[in-house]
């Protein structure tokens, strides 16, 4: 894949300032915003919320970057990310106050709106298990000064000193006994950078006498997922552990196997489009990409730089959306730009249950998915990859030829069928 603007600029910075040599000699290298701005705006060059966002030279040498003041950063072989543990816990249904008119919980398109809906519906109070919880702080602020130890891929921990680095808090909620700091996301990912929880925690753990809770919230496809992390050693960046996770919905989420079977029985098979057959195993991520495009059109580079996709995944998931008729692709000069189709916009205006069933219909309108689903119902389990490959070979798929390609695409078919069946609790996948 071609280099991104960040890849190119960081390669130039590493060459000019001999950063690899300095890290080898001193264990780390401190760089200023002024130095970074020589090649590209520092704001765009230092925001790597996920491992996938890191420039190639960082990935190659197991490097990461952290802010240490208002205008400087430190680069080393830091272990800065935390994997997200996805647990299919029961979805708790919550009511939405009937008197609230200024928030539309059926049309949540931003992290701020998701956080507001979670607050007024009582989700936050339920999750933090405290009384009289109210919003108190948010926005940008200074970290003040603190030191911490962080694990490195080189072996021994490294001590970092932070002085007045800029931090941003999506929402701080105070109750009678706790103060909860919430990092809100409306995009799905495999990991997150611990700094987004740790820096606010260090600031406020020293300011308030109450227990400070660090919470990561994800909103996607009508579901609020809350994860509470605890830093067992306040001065250890990597000491966080997941202690609690719950899922909530304001809308009705119960879908039966009968609902899905009715969709299957009425679905008509469409002709295969001349679009690369999907290689995007997580159907939740396909939906989430559509949600992000509902906010604004995005270039391929913007999707890759801002969400948890590497360049190949950006291609795979945008192609998956195009395959289902939900995403359009156009070119402006040399830039590929993606947007939602009219079908995609109509879909996202639906409530939770009809939206999921419409997605099921779009998937099952393709013969290979339809036949795989039919066999899954008959057997009570999803067919093996080898069996799915045999179904694929009967379905005249576009541009799928080699044995390895068949097997990779079969994995996607299995993943999407699993997503359909997991919509109901009555089918064991």
CSV table of C-alpha atoms in Angstrom, one decimal:
chain,number,residue,atom,x,y,z
A,1,UNK,CA,0.0,0.0,0.0
A,2,UNK,CA,1.2,3.6,-0.7
A,3,UNK,CA,2.5,5.8,2.1
A,4,UNK,CA,0.2,8.2,3.8
A,5,UNK,CA,1.1,11.9,4.4
A,6,UNK,CA,2.0,11.0,8.0
A,7,UNK,CA,4.2,8.1,6.8
A,8,UNK,CA,6.1,10.4,4.5
A,9,UNK,CA,6.5,13.3,7.0
A,10,UNK,CA,7.6,11.0,9.9
A,11,UNK,CA,10.2,9.3,7.7
A,12,UNK,CA,11.6,12.7,6.9
A,13,UNK,CA,11.6,13.7,10.6
A,14,UNK,CA,13.4,10.5,11.6
A,15,UNK,CA,16.1,11.0,9.0
A,16,UNK,CA,16.6,14.7,9.9
A,17,UNK,CA,16.8,14.3,13.6
A,18,UNK,CA,18.3,10.8,13.6
A,19,UNK,CA,15.5,9.7,16.0
A,20,UNK,CA,16.2,5.9,15.9
A,21,UNK,CA,19.8,6.5,16.8
A,22,UNK,CA,18.8,8.8,19.7
A,23,UNK,CA,16.3,6.3,21.0
A,24,UNK,CA,18.9,3.5,20.9
A,25,UNK,CA,21.3,5.7,22.8
A,26,UNK,CA,19.0,7.3,25.4
A,27,UNK,CA,16.0,5.1,25.4
A,28,UNK,CA,13.6,7.8,24.1
A,29,UNK,CA,13.6,11.0,22.0
A,30,UNK,CA,11.7,14.2,22.9
A,31,UNK,CA,10.5,16.2,20.0
A,32,UNK,CA,8.7,19.5,19.8
A,33,UNK,CA,5.7,20.7,17.9
A,34,UNK,CA,7.9,23.2,16.1
A,35,UNK,CA,10.1,20.4,14.8
A,36,UNK,CA,7.1,18.4,13.7
A,37,UNK,CA,5.5,21.4,12.0
A,38,UNK,CA,8.4,21.7,9.7
A,39,UNK,CA,7.0,18.8,7.7
A,40,UNK,CA,3.3,18.6,8.6
A,41,UNK,CA,1.0,20.0,11.2
A,42,UNK,CA,1.7,18.4,14.6
A,43,UNK,CA,-2.0,18.1,15.4
A,44,UNK,CA,-2.3,15.6,12.5
A,45,UNK,CA,1.0,13.9,13.1
A,46,UNK,CA,0.6,12.9,16.8
A,47,UNK,CA,-3.0,11.7,17.1
A,48,UNK,CA,-2.9,7.9,17.0
A,49,UNK,CA,-5.9,6.6,18.9
A,50,UNK,CA,-5.3,3.0,17.7
A,51,UNK,CA,-2.3,0.9,16.8
A,52,UNK,CA,-3.5,0.8,13.2
A,53,UNK,CA,-3.1,4.6,13.0
A,54,UNK,CA,0.6,4.6,13.8
A,55,UNK,CA,2.9,5.5,10.9
A,56,UNK,CA,4.8,2.7,9.2
A,57,UNK,CA,8.2,3.7,10.8
A,58,UNK,CA,6.6,3.5,14.3
A,59,UNK,CA,5.1,0.1,13.6
A,60,UNK,CA,8.3,-1.3,12.1
A,61,UNK,CA,10.3,-0.3,15.2
A,62,UNK,CA,7.6,-0.9,17.9
A,63,UNK,CA,7.4,2.8,18.7
A,64,UNK,CA,4.7,5.0,20.1
A,65,UNK,CA,4.4,8.7,21.1
A,66,UNK,CA,3.0,10.5,24.1
A,67,UNK,CA,2.6,14.2,24.9
A,68,UNK,CA,4.7,15.4,27.8
A,69,UNK,CA,3.9,19.2,27.7
A,70,UNK,CA,1.8,21.7,25.8
A,71,UNK,CA,4.3,21.6,22.9
A,72,UNK,CA,6.5,18.5,23.2
A,73,UNK,CA,6.2,14.7,22.8
A,74,UNK,CA,8.3,11.7,23.7
A,75,UNK,CA,8.9,8.8,21.4
A,76,UNK,CA,10.1,5.3,22.5
A,77,UNK,CA,9.1,1.7,22.4
A,78,UNK,CA,6.2,2.3,24.8
A,79,UNK,CA,3.3,-0.1,25.3
A,80,UNK,CA,0.6,2.6,25.0
A,81,UNK,CA,-2.5,0.6,23.8
A,82,UNK,CA,-5.0,-1.6,25.5
A,83,UNK,CA,-7.0,-4.3,23.7
A,84,UNK,CA,-10.7,-4.1,24.0
A,85,UNK,CA,-12.4,-7.2,25.4
A,86,UNK,CA,-15.7,-7.7,23.6
A,87,UNK,CA,-18.2,-9.5,25.7
A,88,UNK,CA,-21.7,-10.3,24.4
A,89,UNK,CA,-23.4,-9.4,27.7
A,90,UNK,CA,-27.1,-9.0,28.0
A,91,UNK,CA,-28.5,-5.7,26.7
A,92,UNK,CA,-30.2,-3.7,29.4
A,93,UNK,CA,-33.3,-1.8,28.1
A,94,UNK,CA,-33.7,1.7,29.6
A,95,UNK,CA,-36.6,4.2,29.2
A,96,UNK,CA,-36.0,7.7,27.8
A,97,UNK,CA,-37.7,10.6,29.6
A,98,UNK,CA,-40.8,11.6,27.7
A,99,UNK,CA,-40.4,15.3,28.5
A,100,UNK,CA,-37.0,15.6,26.7
A,101,UNK,CA,-37.4,17.2,23.3
A,102,UNK,CA,-34.0,18.6,22.6
A,103,UNK,CA,-32.3,15.1,22.3
A,104,UNK,CA,-33.3,12.6,19.6
A,105,UNK,CA,-32.1,9.2,20.8
A,106,UNK,CA,-33.2,7.6,17.5
A,107,UNK,CA,-30.7,9.8,15.6
A,108,UNK,CA,-27.4,9.8,17.6
A,109,UNK,CA,-24.7,11.0,15.3
A,110,UNK,CA,-22.0,12.3,17.6
A,111,UNK,CA,-20.2,11.2,20.8
A,112,UNK,CA,-21.5,14.3,22.7
A,113,UNK,CA,-25.1,13.4,21.9
A,114,UNK,CA,-24.5,9.8,22.8
A,115,UNK,CA,-23.1,10.9,26.2
A,116,UNK,CA,-26.1,13.2,26.8
A,117,UNK,CA,-28.6,10.5,26.0
A,118,UNK,CA,-26.7,8.1,28.3
A,119,UNK,CA,-27.0,10.6,31.1
A,120,UNK,CA,-30.6,11.7,30.8
A,121,UNK,CA,-31.8,8.0,30.3
A,122,UNK,CA,-30.1,7.0,33.6
A,123,UNK,CA,-27.5,4.7,32.0
A,124,UNK,CA,-24.6,6.5,33.5
A,125,UNK,CA,-26.1,6.5,37.0
A,126,UNK,CA,-26.9,2.8,36.7
A,127,UNK,CA,-23.4,1.9,35.5
A,128,UNK,CA,-21.4,3.8,38.1
A,129,UNK,CA,-23.8,2.7,40.9
A,130,UNK,CA,-24.0,6.0,42.6
A,131,UNK,CA,-26.7,8.5,43.6
A,132,UNK,CA,-27.3,12.0,42.4
A,133,UNK,CA,-24.9,11.7,39.5
A,134,UNK,CA,-24.5,15.0,37.6
A,135,UNK,CA,-22.3,16.3,34.8
A,136,UNK,CA,-19.6,18.6,36.2
A,137,UNK,CA,-16.5,18.9,33.9
A,138,UNK,CA,-15.7,18.5,30.2
A,139,UNK,CA,-13.5,19.9,27.5
A,140,UNK,CA,-9.8,20.7,27.3
A,141,UNK,CA,-7.7,21.4,30.3
A,142,UNK,CA,-4.1,21.1,31.5
A,143,UNK,CA,-2.8,17.9,33.0
A,144,UNK,CA,-0.7,19.7,35.6
A,145,UNK,CA,2.5,17.8,36.6
A,146,UNK,CA,3.0,14.1,37.4
A,147,UNK,CA,5.4,11.2,36.7
A,148,UNK,CA,4.6,7.7,35.7
A,149,UNK,CA,6.2,4.4,34.7
A,150,UNK,CA,5.3,2.8,31.4
A,151,UNK,CA,6.2,-0.7,30.0
A,152,UNK,CA,8.4,-0.9,27.0
A,153,UNK,CA,9.0,-3.5,24.3
A,154,UNK,CA,12.7,-3.1,25.1
A,155,UNK,CA,12.1,-4.9,28.5
A,156,UNK,CA,12.5,-2.5,31.4
A,157,UNK,CA,9.9,0.2,32.4
A,158,UNK,CA,10.6,3.8,31.5
A,159,UNK,CA,9.8,6.8,33.7
A,160,UNK,CA,8.0,9.7,32.0
A,161,UNK,CA,7.4,13.2,33.4
A,162,UNK,CA,4.4,15.2,32.2
A,163,UNK,CA,4.0,19.0,32.8
A,164,UNK,CA,0.9,20.8,31.7
A,165,UNK,CA,0.1,18.6,28.7
A,166,UNK,CA,-3.2,19.3,27.1
A,167,UNK,CA,-5.9,16.7,27.9
A,168,UNK,CA,-9.6,16.5,26.8
A,169,UNK,CA,-12.4,15.0,28.9
A,170,UNK,CA,-15.6,14.0,27.1
A,171,UNK,CA,-17.6,13.9,30.3
A,172,UNK,CA,-17.0,14.0,34.1
A,173,UNK,CA,-19.9,12.9,36.2
A,174,UNK,CA,-19.9,13.3,40.0
A,175,UNK,CA,-22.1,11.4,42.5
A,176,UNK,CA,-22.2,11.2,46.2
A,177,UNK,CA,-19.3,8.8,46.4
A,178,UNK,CA,-17.6,8.7,43.0
A,179,UNK,CA,-16.3,10.9,40.2
A,180,UNK,CA,-16.5,9.2,36.8
A,181,UNK,CA,-14.4,10.3,33.8
A,182,UNK,CA,-15.8,9.1,30.6
A,183,UNK,CA,-14.1,8.7,27.2
A,184,UNK,CA,-16.8,8.5,24.6
A,185,UNK,CA,-16.5,6.9,21.1
A,186,UNK,CA,-18.9,6.4,18.3
A,187,UNK,CA,-16.5,4.1,16.3
A,188,UNK,CA,-15.7,0.5,17.0
A,189,UNK,CA,-12.1,-0.6,17.4
A,190,UNK,CA,-9.9,-3.4,18.6
A,191,UNK,CA,-7.9,-1.2,21.0
A,192,UNK,CA,-7.5,2.3,22.4
A,193,UNK,CA,-4.7,4.4,23.6
A,194,UNK,CA,-4.5,4.3,27.4
A,195,UNK,CA,-3.5,7.9,27.7
A,196,UNK,CA,-7.1,9.0,27.0
A,197,UNK,CA,-8.0,7.4,30.4
A,198,UNK,CA,-4.8,7.7,32.3
A,199,UNK,CA,-3.9,11.5,32.0
A,200,UNK,CA,-7.4,12.6,33.1
A,201,UNK,CA,-7.3,10.0,35.9
A,202,UNK,CA,-3.9,11.3,37.2
A,203,UNK,CA,-5.2,14.9,37.1
A,204,UNK,CA,-8.4,14.3,39.0
A,205,UNK,CA,-7.3,11.6,41.3
A,206,UNK,CA,-5.1,14.2,42.9
A,207,UNK,CA,-7.9,16.9,43.0
A,208,UNK,CA,-10.9,15.1,44.5
A,209,UNK,CA,-11.2,12.9,47.6
A,210,UNK,CA,-13.9,10.6,46.0
A,211,UNK,CA,-13.1,7.4,44.1
A,212,UNK,CA,-12.2,8.3,40.5
A,213,UNK,CA,-13.6,5.9,37.9
A,214,UNK,CA,-12.2,5.6,34.4
A,215,UNK,CA,-14.8,4.6,31.9
A,216,UNK,CA,-14.7,3.9,28.2
A,217,UNK,CA,-18.0,4.3,26.4
A,218,UNK,CA,-18.8,3.1,22.8
A,219,UNK,CA,-22.0,3.9,21.0
A,220,UNK,CA,-22.8,2.1,17.8
A,221,UNK,CA,-25.9,0.8,16.1
A,222,UNK,CA,-28.3,1.7,19.0
A,223,UNK,CA,-26.1,0.0,21.7
A,224,UNK,CA,-24.2,1.8,24.5
A,225,UNK,CA,-21.3,-0.3,25.7
A,226,UNK,CA,-19.7,0.8,29.0
A,227,UNK,CA,-16.4,-0.5,30.3
A,228,UNK,CA,-14.9,0.5,33.7
A,229,UNK,CA,-11.2,0.3,34.1
A,230,UNK,CA,-9.2,0.5,37.3
A,231,UNK,CA,-5.5,1.6,37.5
A,232,UNK,CA,-4.3,-0.7,40.3
A,233,UNK,CA,-1.1,1.3,40.6
A,234,UNK,CA,-1.8,5.0,40.1
A,235,UNK,CA,1.8,5.7,39.0
A,236,UNK,CA,1.9,2.8,36.5
A,237,UNK,CA,0.4,3.6,33.0
A,238,UNK,CA,-0.1,-0.1,32.2
A,239,UNK,CA,-1.7,-1.2,35.5
A,240,UNK,CA,-5.3,-0.8,34.2
A,241,UNK,CA,-7.7,-3.8,34.3
A,242,UNK,CA,-11.2,-4.2,33.1
A,243,UNK,CA,-13.4,-4.6,36.1
A,244,UNK,CA,-16.9,-4.2,34.7
A,245,UNK,CA,-18.7,-4.1,31.3
A,246,UNK,CA,-22.4,-3.6,30.5
A,247,UNK,CA,-24.5,-2.9,27.4
A,248,UNK,CA,-27.6,-0.8,27.2
A,249,UNK,CA,-30.2,0.3,24.7
A,250,UNK,CA,-33.0,2.9,24.8
A,251,UNK,CA,-34.8,1.1,21.9
A,252,UNK,CA,-36.4,-2.3,21.7
A,253,UNK,CA,-33.7,-4.8,20.8
A,254,UNK,CA,-35.4,-8.2,21.1
A,255,UNK,CA,-35.3,-10.1,17.8
A,256,UNK,CA,-36.6,-13.7,17.5
A,257,UNK,CA,-35.5,-16.5,15.2
A,258,UNK,CA,-39.0,-16.3,13.8
A,259,UNK,CA,-38.4,-12.6,12.8
A,260,UNK,CA,-35.2,-13.6,11.0
A,261,UNK,CA,-36.8,-16.6,9.3
A,262,UNK,CA,-39.6,-14.4,8.0
A,263,UNK,CA,-37.1,-12.1,6.4
A,264,UNK,CA,-35.3,-15.1,4.9
A,265,UNK,CA,-38.5,-16.5,3.4
A,266,UNK,CA,-39.5,-13.2,1.7
A,267,UNK,CA,-36.1,-12.2,0.5
A,268,UNK,CA,-35.5,-12.2,-3.3
A,269,UNK,CA,-32.1,-13.1,-4.7
A,270,UNK,CA,-30.3,-10.2,-6.6
A,271,UNK,CA,-27.7,-10.4,-9.3
A,272,UNK,CA,-24.1,-10.3,-8.0
A,273,UNK,CA,-22.6,-6.8,-8.4
A,274,UNK,CA,-19.3,-6.3,-10.2
A,275,UNK,CA,-17.7,-5.1,-6.9
A,276,UNK,CA,-15.0,-7.0,-5.0
A,277,UNK,CA,-16.6,-9.7,-2.9
A,278,UNK,CA,-16.4,-8.7,0.8
A,279,UNK,CA,-13.4,-9.5,2.9
A,280,UNK,CA,-14.7,-7.8,6.1
A,281,UNK,CA,-15.3,-10.4,8.8
A,282,UNK,CA,-16.8,-8.0,11.4
A,283,UNK,CA,-20.3,-7.0,10.2
A,284,UNK,CA,-20.5,-4.7,13.2
A,285,UNK,CA,-17.7,-2.7,11.7
A,286,UNK,CA,-19.5,-2.5,8.3
A,287,UNK,CA,-22.5,-0.9,10.1
A,288,UNK,CA,-20.3,1.4,12.1
A,289,UNK,CA,-18.6,2.6,8.9
A,290,UNK,CA,-22.0,3.5,7.5
A,291,UNK,CA,-22.7,5.4,10.7
A,292,UNK,CA,-19.5,7.4,10.4
A,293,UNK,CA,-20.3,8.2,6.7
A,294,UNK,CA,-23.8,9.4,7.8
A,295,UNK,CA,-22.0,12.3,9.6
A,296,UNK,CA,-20.0,13.3,6.5
A,297,UNK,CA,-18.4,12.0,3.3
A,298,UNK,CA,-14.8,10.8,3.9
A,299,UNK,CA,-11.8,10.2,1.8
A,300,UNK,CA,-9.9,6.9,2.0
A,301,UNK,CA,-7.1,8.6,3.8
A,302,UNK,CA,-9.5,10.1,6.4
A,303,UNK,CA,-11.0,6.8,7.2
A,304,UNK,CA,-7.6,5.2,7.5
A,305,UNK,CA,-6.2,8.0,9.7
A,306,UNK,CA,-9.1,8.6,12.0
A,307,UNK,CA,-10.6,5.2,12.6
A,308,UNK,CA,-9.3,1.8,13.6
A,309,UNK,CA,-8.5,0.7,10.0
A,310,UNK,CA,-5.2,0.1,8.2
A,311,UNK,CA,-5.3,1.0,4.5
A,312,UNK,CA,-6.2,-2.5,3.4
A,313,UNK,CA,-9.1,-2.7,5.9
A,314,UNK,CA,-10.4,0.7,4.6
A,315,UNK,CA,-10.6,-0.9,1.1
A,316,UNK,CA,-12.2,-4.1,2.4
A,317,UNK,CA,-14.9,-2.4,4.5
A,318,UNK,CA,-15.8,0.3,2.0
A,319,UNK,CA,-16.1,-2.5,-0.6
A,320,UNK,CA,-18.4,-4.4,1.7
A,321,UNK,CA,-20.7,-1.4,2.1
A,322,UNK,CA,-20.7,-0.9,-1.7
A,323,UNK,CA,-21.5,-4.6,-2.2
A,324,UNK,CA,-24.6,-4.2,-0.1
A,325,UNK,CA,-25.6,-1.0,-1.8
A,326,UNK,CA,-25.1,1.2,1.3
A,327,UNK,CA,-21.9,3.1,0.2
A,328,UNK,CA,-21.0,5.0,-2.9
A,329,UNK,CA,-17.5,5.7,-4.2
A,330,UNK,CA,-16.5,8.6,-6.3
A,331,UNK,CA,-13.3,10.2,-7.4
A,332,UNK,CA,-12.3,13.9,-7.1
A,333,UNK,CA,-9.0,14.2,-8.9
A,334,UNK,CA,-6.8,11.4,-7.5
A,335,UNK,CA,-8.8,11.2,-4.2
A,336,UNK,CA,-11.4,8.4,-3.6
A,337,UNK,CA,-14.3,9.7,-1.6
A,338,UNK,CA,-17.0,7.6,0.1
A,339,UNK,CA,-20.5,8.5,1.0
A,340,UNK,CA,-23.8,6.9,2.0
A,341,UNK,CA,-26.3,5.9,-0.7
A,342,UNK,CA,-29.9,6.9,-0.4
A,343,UNK,CA,-30.6,3.3,0.7
A,344,UNK,CA,-27.9,3.7,3.4
A,345,UNK,CA,-29.4,6.9,4.7
A,346,UNK,CA,-32.9,5.4,4.8
A,347,UNK,CA,-31.5,2.4,6.7
A,348,UNK,CA,-29.9,4.5,9.4
A,349,UNK,CA,-33.2,6.4,10.0
A,350,UNK,CA,-34.9,3.1,11.0
A,351,UNK,CA,-35.3,2.1,14.6
A,352,UNK,CA,-33.1,-0.7,16.0
A,353,UNK,CA,-35.2,-3.8,15.2
A,354,UNK,CA,-36.3,-2.9,11.6
A,355,UNK,CA,-32.8,-1.7,10.9
A,356,UNK,CA,-31.2,-5.0,11.8
A,357,UNK,CA,-33.9,-6.9,9.9
A,358,UNK,CA,-33.3,-4.7,6.8
A,359,UNK,CA,-29.6,-5.5,7.0
A,360,UNK,CA,-30.4,-9.2,7.3
A,361,UNK,CA,-32.5,-8.8,4.1
A,362,UNK,CA,-29.6,-7.1,2.2
A,363,UNK,CA,-27.2,-9.8,3.2
A,364,UNK,CA,-29.5,-12.7,2.4
A,365,UNK,CA,-30.4,-11.2,-1.0
A,366,UNK,CA,-27.1,-12.5,-2.2
A,367,UNK,CA,-27.3,-16.2,-3.1
A,368,UNK,CA,-24.1,-17.3,-1.4
A,369,UNK,CA,-25.2,-15.9,1.9
A,370,UNK,CA,-28.7,-17.1,1.4
A,371,UNK,CA,-27.6,-20.7,0.8
A,372,UNK,CA,-25.2,-20.6,3.7
A,373,UNK,CA,-27.9,-19.3,6.1
A,374,UNK,CA,-30.3,-21.9,4.9
A,375,UNK,CA,-27.8,-24.7,5.7
A,376,UNK,CA,-27.1,-23.1,9.1
A,377,UNK,CA,-30.8,-23.2,9.9
A,378,UNK,CA,-31.1,-26.8,8.8
A,379,UNK,CA,-28.1,-28.0,10.8
A,380,UNK,CA,-28.4,-25.7,13.8
A,381,UNK,CA,-24.8,-24.6,13.3
A,382,UNK,CA,-22.8,-22.6,10.8
A,383,UNK,CA,-21.2,-24.7,8.0
A,384,UNK,CA,-17.4,-25.2,8.0
A,385,UNK,CA,-15.1,-22.9,5.8
A,386,UNK,CA,-14.6,-25.9,3.4
A,387,UNK,CA,-18.4,-26.3,3.1
A,388,UNK,CA,-18.9,-22.5,2.5
A,389,UNK,CA,-16.2,-22.6,-0.2
A,390,UNK,CA,-18.2,-25.3,-2.0
A,391,UNK,CA,-21.3,-23.1,-1.9
A,392,UNK,CA,-19.3,-20.1,-3.2
A,393,UNK,CA,-18.1,-22.1,-6.2
A,394,UNK,CA,-21.7,-22.7,-7.2
A,395,UNK,CA,-22.6,-19.0,-7.0
A,396,UNK,CA,-20.5,-17.4,-9.8
A,397,UNK,CA,-18.9,-14.7,-7.6
A,398,UNK,CA,-17.2,-11.7,-9.1
A,399,UNK,CA,-13.4,-11.9,-9.3
A,400,UNK,CA,-12.9,-14.7,-6.8
A,401,UNK,CA,-10.6,-17.3,-8.2
A,402,UNK,CA,-7.7,-18.6,-6.2
A,403,UNK,CA,-8.0,-21.2,-3.4
A,404,UNK,CA,-6.7,-18.7,-0.8
A,405,UNK,CA,-9.1,-16.0,-1.9
A,406,UNK,CA,-12.1,-18.4,-1.6
A,407,UNK,CA,-11.1,-19.3,2.0
A,408,UNK,CA,-10.6,-15.6,3.0
A,409,UNK,CA,-13.9,-14.6,1.6
A,410,UNK,CA,-15.6,-17.7,3.2
A,411,UNK,CA,-14.4,-16.4,6.6
A,412,UNK,CA,-16.4,-13.2,5.9
A,413,UNK,CA,-19.5,-15.2,4.9
A,414,UNK,CA,-19.2,-17.2,8.2
A,415,UNK,CA,-18.8,-13.9,10.2
A,416,UNK,CA,-21.8,-12.2,8.7
A,417,UNK,CA,-24.0,-15.3,9.1
A,418,UNK,CA,-22.8,-15.5,12.8
A,419,UNK,CA,-23.8,-11.8,13.2
A,420,UNK,CA,-27.4,-12.6,11.9
A,421,UNK,CA,-27.8,-15.6,14.2
A,422,UNK,CA,-26.5,-13.7,17.2
A,423,UNK,CA,-29.3,-11.1,16.8
A,424,UNK,CA,-31.4,-13.7,18.5
A,425,UNK,CA,-30.7,-15.5,21.8
A,426,UNK,CA,-32.4,-18.7,20.5
A,427,UNK,CA,-29.5,-19.8,18.3
A,428,UNK,CA,-26.2,-21.1,19.7
A,429,UNK,CA,-23.3,-20.0,17.5
